Coordinates of C-alpha atoms in Angstrom, one line a residue:
X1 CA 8.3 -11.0 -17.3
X2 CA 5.8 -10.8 -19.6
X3 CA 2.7 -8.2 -19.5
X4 CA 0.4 -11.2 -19.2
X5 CA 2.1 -13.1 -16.3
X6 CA 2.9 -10.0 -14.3
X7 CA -0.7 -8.7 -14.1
X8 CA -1.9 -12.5 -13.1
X9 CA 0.5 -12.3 -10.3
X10 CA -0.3 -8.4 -9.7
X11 CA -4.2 -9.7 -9.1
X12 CA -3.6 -12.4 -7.3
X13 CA -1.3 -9.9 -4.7
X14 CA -4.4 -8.0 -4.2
X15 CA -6.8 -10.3 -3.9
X16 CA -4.7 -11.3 -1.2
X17 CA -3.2 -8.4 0.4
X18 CA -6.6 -7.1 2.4
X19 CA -4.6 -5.4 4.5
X20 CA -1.2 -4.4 5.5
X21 CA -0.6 -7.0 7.5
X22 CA -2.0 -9.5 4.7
X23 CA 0.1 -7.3 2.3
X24 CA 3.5 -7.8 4.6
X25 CA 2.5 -11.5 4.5
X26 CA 2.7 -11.8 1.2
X27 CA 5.6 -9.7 0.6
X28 CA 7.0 -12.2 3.0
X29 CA 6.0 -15.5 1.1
X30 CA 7.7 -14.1 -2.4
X31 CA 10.6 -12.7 -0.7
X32 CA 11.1 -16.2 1.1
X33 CA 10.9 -18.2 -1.9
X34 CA 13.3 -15.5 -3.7
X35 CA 16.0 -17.0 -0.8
X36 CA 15.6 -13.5 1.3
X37 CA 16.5 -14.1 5.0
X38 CA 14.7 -12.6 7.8
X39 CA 16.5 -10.5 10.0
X40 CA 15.4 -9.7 13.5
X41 CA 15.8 -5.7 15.0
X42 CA 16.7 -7.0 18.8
X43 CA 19.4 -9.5 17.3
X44 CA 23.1 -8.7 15.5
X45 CA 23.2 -9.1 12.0
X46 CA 26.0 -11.1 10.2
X47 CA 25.4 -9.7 6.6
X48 CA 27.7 -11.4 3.6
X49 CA 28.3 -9.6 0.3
X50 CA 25.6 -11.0 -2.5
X51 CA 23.1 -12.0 0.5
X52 CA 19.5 -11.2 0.5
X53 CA 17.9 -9.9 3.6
X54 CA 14.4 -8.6 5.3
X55 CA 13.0 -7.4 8.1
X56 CA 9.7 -6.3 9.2
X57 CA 7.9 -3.6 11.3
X58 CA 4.8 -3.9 13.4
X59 CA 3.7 -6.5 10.6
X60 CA 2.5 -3.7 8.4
X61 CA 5.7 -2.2 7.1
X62 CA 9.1 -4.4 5.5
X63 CA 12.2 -3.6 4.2
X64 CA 14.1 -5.6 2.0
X65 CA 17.5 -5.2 0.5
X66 CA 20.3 -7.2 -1.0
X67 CA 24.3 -6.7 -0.6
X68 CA 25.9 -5.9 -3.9
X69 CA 28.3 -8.7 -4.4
X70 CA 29.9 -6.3 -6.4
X71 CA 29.3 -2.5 -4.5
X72 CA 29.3 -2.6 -1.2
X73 CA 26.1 0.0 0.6
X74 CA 28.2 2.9 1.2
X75 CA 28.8 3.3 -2.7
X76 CA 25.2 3.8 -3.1
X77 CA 22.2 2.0 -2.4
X78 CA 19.4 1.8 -5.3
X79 CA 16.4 2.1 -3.5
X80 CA 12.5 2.2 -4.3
X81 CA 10.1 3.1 -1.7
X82 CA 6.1 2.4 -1.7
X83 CA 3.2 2.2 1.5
X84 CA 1.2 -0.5 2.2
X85 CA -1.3 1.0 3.7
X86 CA -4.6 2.2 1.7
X87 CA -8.3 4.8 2.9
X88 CA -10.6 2.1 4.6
X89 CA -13.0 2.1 7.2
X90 CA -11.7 0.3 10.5
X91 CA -14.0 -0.9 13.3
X92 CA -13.9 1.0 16.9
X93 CA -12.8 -0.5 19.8
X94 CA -16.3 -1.1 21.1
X95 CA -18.4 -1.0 18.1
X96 CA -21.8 -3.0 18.4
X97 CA -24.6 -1.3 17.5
X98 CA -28.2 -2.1 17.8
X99 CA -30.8 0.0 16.3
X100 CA -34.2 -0.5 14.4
X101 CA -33.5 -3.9 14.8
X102 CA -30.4 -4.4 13.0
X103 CA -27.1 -5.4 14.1
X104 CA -24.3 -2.7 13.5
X105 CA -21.0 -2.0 14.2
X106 CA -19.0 1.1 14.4
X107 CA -16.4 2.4 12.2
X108 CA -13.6 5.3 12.0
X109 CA -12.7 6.4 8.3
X110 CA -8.7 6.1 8.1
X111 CA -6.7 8.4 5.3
X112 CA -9.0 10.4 2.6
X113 CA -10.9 8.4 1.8
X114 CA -13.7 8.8 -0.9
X115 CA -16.7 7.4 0.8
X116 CA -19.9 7.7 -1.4
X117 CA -18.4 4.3 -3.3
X118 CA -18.4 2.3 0.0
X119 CA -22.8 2.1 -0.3
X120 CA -24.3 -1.2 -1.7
X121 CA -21.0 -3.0 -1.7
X122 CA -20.4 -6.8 -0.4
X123 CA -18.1 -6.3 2.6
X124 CA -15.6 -8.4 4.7
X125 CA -13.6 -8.0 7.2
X126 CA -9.4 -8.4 8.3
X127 CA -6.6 -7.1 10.2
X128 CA -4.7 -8.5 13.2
X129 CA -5.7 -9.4 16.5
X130 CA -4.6 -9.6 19.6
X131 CA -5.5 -12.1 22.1
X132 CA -4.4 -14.1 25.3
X133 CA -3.8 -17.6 25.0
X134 CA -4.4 -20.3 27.0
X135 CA -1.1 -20.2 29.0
X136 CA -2.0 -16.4 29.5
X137 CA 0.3 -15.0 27.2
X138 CA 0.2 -12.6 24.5
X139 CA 0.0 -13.4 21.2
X140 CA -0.9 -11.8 17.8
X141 CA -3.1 -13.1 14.4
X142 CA -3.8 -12.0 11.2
X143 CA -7.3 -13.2 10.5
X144 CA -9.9 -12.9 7.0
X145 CA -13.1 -13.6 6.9
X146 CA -12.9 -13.7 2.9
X147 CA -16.9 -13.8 2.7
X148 CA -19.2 -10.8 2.2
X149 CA -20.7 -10.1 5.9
X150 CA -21.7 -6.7 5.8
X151 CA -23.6 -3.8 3.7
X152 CA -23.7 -0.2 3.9
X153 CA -27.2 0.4 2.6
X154 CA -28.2 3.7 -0.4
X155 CA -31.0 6.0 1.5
X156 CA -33.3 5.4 -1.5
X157 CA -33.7 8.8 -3.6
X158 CA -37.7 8.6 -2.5
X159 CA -36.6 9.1 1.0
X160 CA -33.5 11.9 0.1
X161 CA -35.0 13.6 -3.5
X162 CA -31.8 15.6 -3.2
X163 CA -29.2 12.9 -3.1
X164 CA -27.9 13.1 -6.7
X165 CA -27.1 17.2 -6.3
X166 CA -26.5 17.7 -2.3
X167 CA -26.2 14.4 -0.5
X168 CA -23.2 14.8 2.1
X169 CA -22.2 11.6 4.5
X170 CA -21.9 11.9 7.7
X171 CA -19.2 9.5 8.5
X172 CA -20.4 9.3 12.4
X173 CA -24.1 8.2 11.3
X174 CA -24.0 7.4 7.5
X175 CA -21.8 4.5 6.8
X176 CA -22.3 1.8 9.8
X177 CA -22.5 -1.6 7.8
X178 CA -25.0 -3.4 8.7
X179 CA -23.9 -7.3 9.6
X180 CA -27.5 -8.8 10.7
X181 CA -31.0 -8.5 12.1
X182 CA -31.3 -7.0 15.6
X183 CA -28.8 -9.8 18.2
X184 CA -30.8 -12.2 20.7
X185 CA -29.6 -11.0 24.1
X186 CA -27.2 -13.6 25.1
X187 CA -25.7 -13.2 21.6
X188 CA -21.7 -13.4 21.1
X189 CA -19.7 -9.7 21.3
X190 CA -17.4 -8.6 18.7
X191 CA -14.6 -10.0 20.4
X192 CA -16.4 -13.7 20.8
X193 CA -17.0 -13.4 17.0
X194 CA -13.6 -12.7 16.7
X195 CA -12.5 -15.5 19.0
X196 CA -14.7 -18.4 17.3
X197 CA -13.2 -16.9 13.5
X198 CA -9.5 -16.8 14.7
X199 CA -10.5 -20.6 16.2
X200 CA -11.7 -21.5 12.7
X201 CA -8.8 -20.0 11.0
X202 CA -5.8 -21.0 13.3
X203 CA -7.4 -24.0 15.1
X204 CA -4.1 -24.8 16.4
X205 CA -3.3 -21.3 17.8
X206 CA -5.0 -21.7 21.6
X207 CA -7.0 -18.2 21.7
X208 CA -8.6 -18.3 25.4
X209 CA -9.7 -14.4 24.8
X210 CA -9.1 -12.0 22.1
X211 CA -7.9 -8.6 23.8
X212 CA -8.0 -6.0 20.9
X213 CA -8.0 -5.8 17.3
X214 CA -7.0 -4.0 14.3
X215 CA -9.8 -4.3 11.5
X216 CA -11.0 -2.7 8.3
X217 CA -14.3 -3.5 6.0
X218 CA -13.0 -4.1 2.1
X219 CA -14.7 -4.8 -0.7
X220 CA -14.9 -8.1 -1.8
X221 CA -15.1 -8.0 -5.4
X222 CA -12.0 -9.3 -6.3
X223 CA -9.5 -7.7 -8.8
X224 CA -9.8 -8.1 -12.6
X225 CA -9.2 -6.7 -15.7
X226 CA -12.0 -5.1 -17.4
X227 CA -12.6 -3.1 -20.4
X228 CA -13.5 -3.5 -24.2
X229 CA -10.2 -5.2 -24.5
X230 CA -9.2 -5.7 -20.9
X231 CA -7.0 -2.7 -20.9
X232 CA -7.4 -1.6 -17.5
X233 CA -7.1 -3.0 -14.2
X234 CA -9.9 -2.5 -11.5
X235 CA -9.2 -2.9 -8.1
X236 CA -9.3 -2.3 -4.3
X237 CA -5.7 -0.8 -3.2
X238 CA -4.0 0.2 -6.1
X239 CA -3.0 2.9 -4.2
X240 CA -0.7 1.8 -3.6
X241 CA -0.1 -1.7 -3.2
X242 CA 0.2 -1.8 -7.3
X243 CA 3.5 0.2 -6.6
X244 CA 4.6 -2.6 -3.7
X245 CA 4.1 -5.0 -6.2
X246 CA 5.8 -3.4 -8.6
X247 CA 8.6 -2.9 -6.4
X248 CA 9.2 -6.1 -5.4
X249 CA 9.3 -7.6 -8.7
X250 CA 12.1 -5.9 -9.5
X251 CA 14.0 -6.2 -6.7
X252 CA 13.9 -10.0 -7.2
X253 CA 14.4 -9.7 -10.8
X254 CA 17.8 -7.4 -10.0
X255 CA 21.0 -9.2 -10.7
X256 CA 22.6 -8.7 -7.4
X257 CA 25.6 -7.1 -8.0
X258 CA 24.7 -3.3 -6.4
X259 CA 23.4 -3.0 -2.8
X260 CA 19.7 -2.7 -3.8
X261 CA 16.5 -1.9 -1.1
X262 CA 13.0 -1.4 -1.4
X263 CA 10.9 -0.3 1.5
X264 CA 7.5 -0.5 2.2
X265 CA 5.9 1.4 4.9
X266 CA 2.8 1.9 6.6
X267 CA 0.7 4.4 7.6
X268 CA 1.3 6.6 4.5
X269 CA -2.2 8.1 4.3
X270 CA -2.5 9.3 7.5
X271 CA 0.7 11.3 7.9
X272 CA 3.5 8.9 8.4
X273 CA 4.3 9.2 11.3
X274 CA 4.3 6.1 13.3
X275 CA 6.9 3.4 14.6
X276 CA 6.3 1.9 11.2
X277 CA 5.4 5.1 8.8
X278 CA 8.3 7.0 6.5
X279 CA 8.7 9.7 9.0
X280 CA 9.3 7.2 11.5
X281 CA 12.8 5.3 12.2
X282 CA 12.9 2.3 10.2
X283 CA 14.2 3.4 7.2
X284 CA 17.4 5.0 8.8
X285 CA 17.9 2.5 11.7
X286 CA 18.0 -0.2 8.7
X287 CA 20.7 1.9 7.0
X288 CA 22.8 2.4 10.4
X289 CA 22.9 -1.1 11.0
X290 CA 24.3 -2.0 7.5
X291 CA 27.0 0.8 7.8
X292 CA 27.3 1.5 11.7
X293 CA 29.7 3.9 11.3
X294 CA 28.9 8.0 11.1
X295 CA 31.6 8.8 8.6
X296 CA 30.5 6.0 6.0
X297 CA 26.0 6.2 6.2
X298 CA 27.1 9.7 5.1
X299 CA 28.9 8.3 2.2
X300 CA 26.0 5.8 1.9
X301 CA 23.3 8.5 2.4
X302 CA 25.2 10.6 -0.4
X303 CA 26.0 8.2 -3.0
X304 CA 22.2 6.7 -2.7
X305 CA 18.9 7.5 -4.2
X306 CA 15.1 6.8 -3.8
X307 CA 12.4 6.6 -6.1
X308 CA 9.2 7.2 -4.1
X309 CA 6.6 4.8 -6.0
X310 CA 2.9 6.2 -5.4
X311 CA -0.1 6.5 -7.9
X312 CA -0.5 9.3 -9.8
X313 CA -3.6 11.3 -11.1
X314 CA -4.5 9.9 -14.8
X315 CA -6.7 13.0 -17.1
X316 CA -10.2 11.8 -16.5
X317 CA -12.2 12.8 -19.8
X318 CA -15.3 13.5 -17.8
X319 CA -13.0 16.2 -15.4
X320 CA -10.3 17.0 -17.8
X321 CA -10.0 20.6 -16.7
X322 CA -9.2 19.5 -12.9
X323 CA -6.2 19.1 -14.9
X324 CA -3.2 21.3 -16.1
X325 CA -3.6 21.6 -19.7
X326 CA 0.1 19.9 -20.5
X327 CA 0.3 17.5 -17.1
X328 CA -2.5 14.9 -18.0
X329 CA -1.4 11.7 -17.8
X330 CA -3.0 9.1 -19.8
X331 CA -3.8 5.7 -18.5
X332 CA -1.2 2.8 -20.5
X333 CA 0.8 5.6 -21.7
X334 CA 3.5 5.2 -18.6
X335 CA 4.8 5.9 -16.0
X336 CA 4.5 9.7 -14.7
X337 CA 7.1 11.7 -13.0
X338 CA 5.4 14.1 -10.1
X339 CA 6.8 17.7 -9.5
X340 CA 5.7 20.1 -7.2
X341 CA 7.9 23.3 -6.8
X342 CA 6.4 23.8 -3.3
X343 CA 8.2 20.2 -2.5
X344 CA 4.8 18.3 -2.0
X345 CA 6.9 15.7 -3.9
X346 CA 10.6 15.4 -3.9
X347 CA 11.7 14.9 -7.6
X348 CA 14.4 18.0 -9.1
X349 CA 15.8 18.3 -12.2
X350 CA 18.4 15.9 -11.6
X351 CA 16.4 12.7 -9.9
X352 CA 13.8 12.8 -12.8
X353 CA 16.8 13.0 -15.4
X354 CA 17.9 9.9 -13.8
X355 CA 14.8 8.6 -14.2
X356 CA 14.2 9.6 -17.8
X357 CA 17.3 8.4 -18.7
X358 CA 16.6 4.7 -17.5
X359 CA 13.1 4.7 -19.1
X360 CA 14.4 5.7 -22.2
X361 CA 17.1 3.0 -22.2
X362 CA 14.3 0.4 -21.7
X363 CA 12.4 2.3 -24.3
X364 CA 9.5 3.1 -21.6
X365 CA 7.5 6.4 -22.2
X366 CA 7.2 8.7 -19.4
X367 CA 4.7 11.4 -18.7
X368 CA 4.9 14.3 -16.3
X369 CA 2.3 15.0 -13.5
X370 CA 2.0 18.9 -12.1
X371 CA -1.0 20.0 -10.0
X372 CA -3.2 22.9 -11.2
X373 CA -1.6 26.1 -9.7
X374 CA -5.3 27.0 -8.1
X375 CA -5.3 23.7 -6.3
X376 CA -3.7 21.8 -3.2
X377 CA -1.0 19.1 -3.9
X378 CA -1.2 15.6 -2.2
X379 CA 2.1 14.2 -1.1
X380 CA 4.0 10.8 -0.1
X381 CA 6.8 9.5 1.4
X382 CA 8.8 10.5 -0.9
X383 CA 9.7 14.7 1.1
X384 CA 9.3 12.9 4.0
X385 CA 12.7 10.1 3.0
X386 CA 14.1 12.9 1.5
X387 CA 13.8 15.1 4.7
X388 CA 14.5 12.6 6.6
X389 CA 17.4 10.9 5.8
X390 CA 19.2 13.3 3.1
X391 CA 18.7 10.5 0.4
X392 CA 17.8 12.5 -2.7
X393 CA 14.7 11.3 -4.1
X394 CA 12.3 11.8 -7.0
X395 CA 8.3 11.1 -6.7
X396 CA 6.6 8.7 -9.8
X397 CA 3.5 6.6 -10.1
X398 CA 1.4 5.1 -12.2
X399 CA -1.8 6.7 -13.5
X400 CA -4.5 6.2 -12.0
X401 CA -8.3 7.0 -11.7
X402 CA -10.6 6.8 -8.4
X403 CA -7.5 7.5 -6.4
X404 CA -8.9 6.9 -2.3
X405 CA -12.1 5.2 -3.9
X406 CA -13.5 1.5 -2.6
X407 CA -12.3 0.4 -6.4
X408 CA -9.6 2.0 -8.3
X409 CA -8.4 1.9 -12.3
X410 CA -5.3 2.1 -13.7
X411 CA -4.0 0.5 -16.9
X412 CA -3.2 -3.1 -17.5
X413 CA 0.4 -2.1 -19.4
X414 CA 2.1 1.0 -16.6
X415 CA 3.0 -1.1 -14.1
X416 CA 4.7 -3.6 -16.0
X417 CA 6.5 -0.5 -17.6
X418 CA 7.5 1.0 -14.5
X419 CA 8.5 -2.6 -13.1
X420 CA 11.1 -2.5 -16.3
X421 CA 12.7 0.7 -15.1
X422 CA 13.0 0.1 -11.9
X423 CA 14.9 -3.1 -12.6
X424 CA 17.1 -0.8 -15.0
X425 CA 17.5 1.4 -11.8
X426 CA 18.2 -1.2 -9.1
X427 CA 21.1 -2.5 -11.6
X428 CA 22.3 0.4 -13.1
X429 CA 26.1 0.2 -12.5
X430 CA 28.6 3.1 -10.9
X431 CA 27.2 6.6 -9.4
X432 CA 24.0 7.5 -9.2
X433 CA 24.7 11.4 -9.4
X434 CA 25.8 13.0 -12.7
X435 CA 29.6 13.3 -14.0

């Protein structure tokens, strides 16, 4: 695919994937159209060699893999692993707020996320929802209000002279959006809101009371390309939906002949542990169910490997020294292999020769990514699979800057790069594990 038609399809993702559920729903829509079938965990699978399969988790998290009509799993599955999930603020279970005349509501700040950028933007609202219908039972939505409804408001500098060298947020006090002048009594609650939106979305889905809720704020610029020449991409949820993207692409681009998977899971930036996160089962009940028996997942498990797909840290020229001198990667100069001798990422010598070898067969450039030895490492899913399953792994990402910010950059030519290698990868014939 060309660089131009992959990054109109890349914005158009984000721009719809709002949150993981949205993100899982579109994953869903491509994978569909791409003939995947979905599979159900409480049913028995009847899998055929060259078929092409999914399943989902919790509606935030989806695997998908296909059946090599040519190797069979437990000969090595080429797998690529990414997180759906991305720092936001998400609105408390009872969350209206009423002070100095202005309607508020309340918000928890999920993963790391970098919250000065979250003032002055135009926010909206999405998640899930869950709600009794009219027969009583329990059902679930995914609703978007896909309008600017809310504000988090600067403290003018006349009021905080301080703000550009000291100003610290609060994120109990400071960052409440504000959604409209001070309610009438007798006014709607949240969930009544909720009820009258999921009514406008879905007017066939009979809501008689919406029960609870899963909802972020996100910024509702949408994604473009900007720069002198439009050589960078600016968006909400790069991190790291750019990699699910990415992933997918090249799974449906792979010619079907090795047993091929890419999973994308939730809950990444808050530890990953969850029914739906890496360090939860998913992953290896998945696996278990393609090759039920012991003796051959360990031949599976053995003759696999994962590439762990999550942004990396691009050099930025006006913090260059937060950066080892030789592991600055450079925006549009590809995709960067992550090490970490402490095992913060999961790449060795042998996983990124793999991966070096591929690039350089699709004549891709790479670039290396090391932490400065006086500073903390992040991490991903990628120790966690590793740990987890025995699947070796190796940790790479495309450069990025604003990592955990309301609006991210990377360039407009890595991911299109890395979706080349990852094809390589996912068809690369015979072992996986050196001669």
């Amino acid at each position: 695919m060309h660089v131009d038609q992959f990054n109109r399809e890349l914005l158009a993702f984000l721009a719809a994937a709002s949150t993981p559920f949205h993100a899982v729903s579109a994953l869903v829509s491509r994978l569909q159209s791409a003939g995947f079938r979905a599979l159900q965990s409480d049913q028995s699978w009847s899998l055929e060699p060259g078929g092409r399969y999914y399943l989902t988790r919790n509606d935030s998290s989806i695997v998908a893999f296909t059946v090599g009509s040519e190797a069979a799993p437990e000969g090595g599955m080429r797998m690529v692993g990414a997180h759906t999930d991305s720092p936001c603020l998400m609105v408390k279970p009872a969350p209206e707020k009423r002070r100095a005349g202005y309607f508020q509501l309340g918000v928890e700040v999920y993963g790391g996320a970098l919250l000065n950028p979250w003032f002055d933007r135009d926010l909206s609202l999405a998640g899930r929802v869950s709600y009794a219908d009219q027969a009583g039972a329990l059902r679930t939505a995914t609703v978007d209000f896909r309008r600017p409804l809310a504000v988090i408001p600067s403290l003018a500098i006349h009021l905080d002279r301080e703000a550009n060298q000291s100003r610290s947020i609060n994120p109990q006090t400071d960052i409440l959006p504000v959604l409209a002048l001070q309610a009438e009594p007798g006014t709607p609650s949240f969930r009544e809101l909720l009820r009258d939106r999921l009514l406008m979305e879905q007017p066939d889905c009979a809501v008689r009371e919406v029960l609870d809720y899963e909802l972020c704020f996100y910024d509702t610029q949408p994604p473009a390309l900007v720069g002198l020449h439009e050589e960078f991409i600016a968006s909400a949820r790069l991190d790291n939906l750019l990699s699910c993207f990415t992933g997918l692409q090249s799974l449906l681009a792979a010619d079907g002949r090795q047993s091929c998977l890419l999973v994308c899971n939730d809950h990444e930036e808050v530890g990953s542990l969850s029914t739906s996160g890496a360090q939860g089962p998913l992953l290896l009940s998945t696996l278990r169910r393609l090759v039920p028996d012991e003796v051959t997942l360990a031949q599976l498990v053995a003759n696999s490997l994962m590439i762990s797909a999550d942004n990396a840290h691009g050099i930025h020229p006006n913090y260059a020294d937060k950066h080892d001198d030789n592991h600055g990667p450079l925006l549009n100069a590809g995709p960067v292999i992550k090490i970490n001798a402490n095992q913060r990422y999961a790449t060795n010598a042998e996983t990124a020769g793999l991966f070096r070898l591929l690039a350089k067969e699709e004549g891709v450039a790479v670039q290396s990514f090391v932490v400065r030895s006086d500073m903390g490492c992040g991490s991903t899913i990628g120790p966690i699979t590793a740990g987890g399953t025995g699947i070796r792994t190796l940790d790479i990402g495309v450069p990025t800057f604003a990592m955990h910010s309301v609006r991210e950059l990377a360039g407009r030519d890595d991911a299109a790069q890395l979706c080349r290698v990852l094809q390589r990868f996912y068809n690369h014939p015979g072992r996986l594990t050196p001669a």
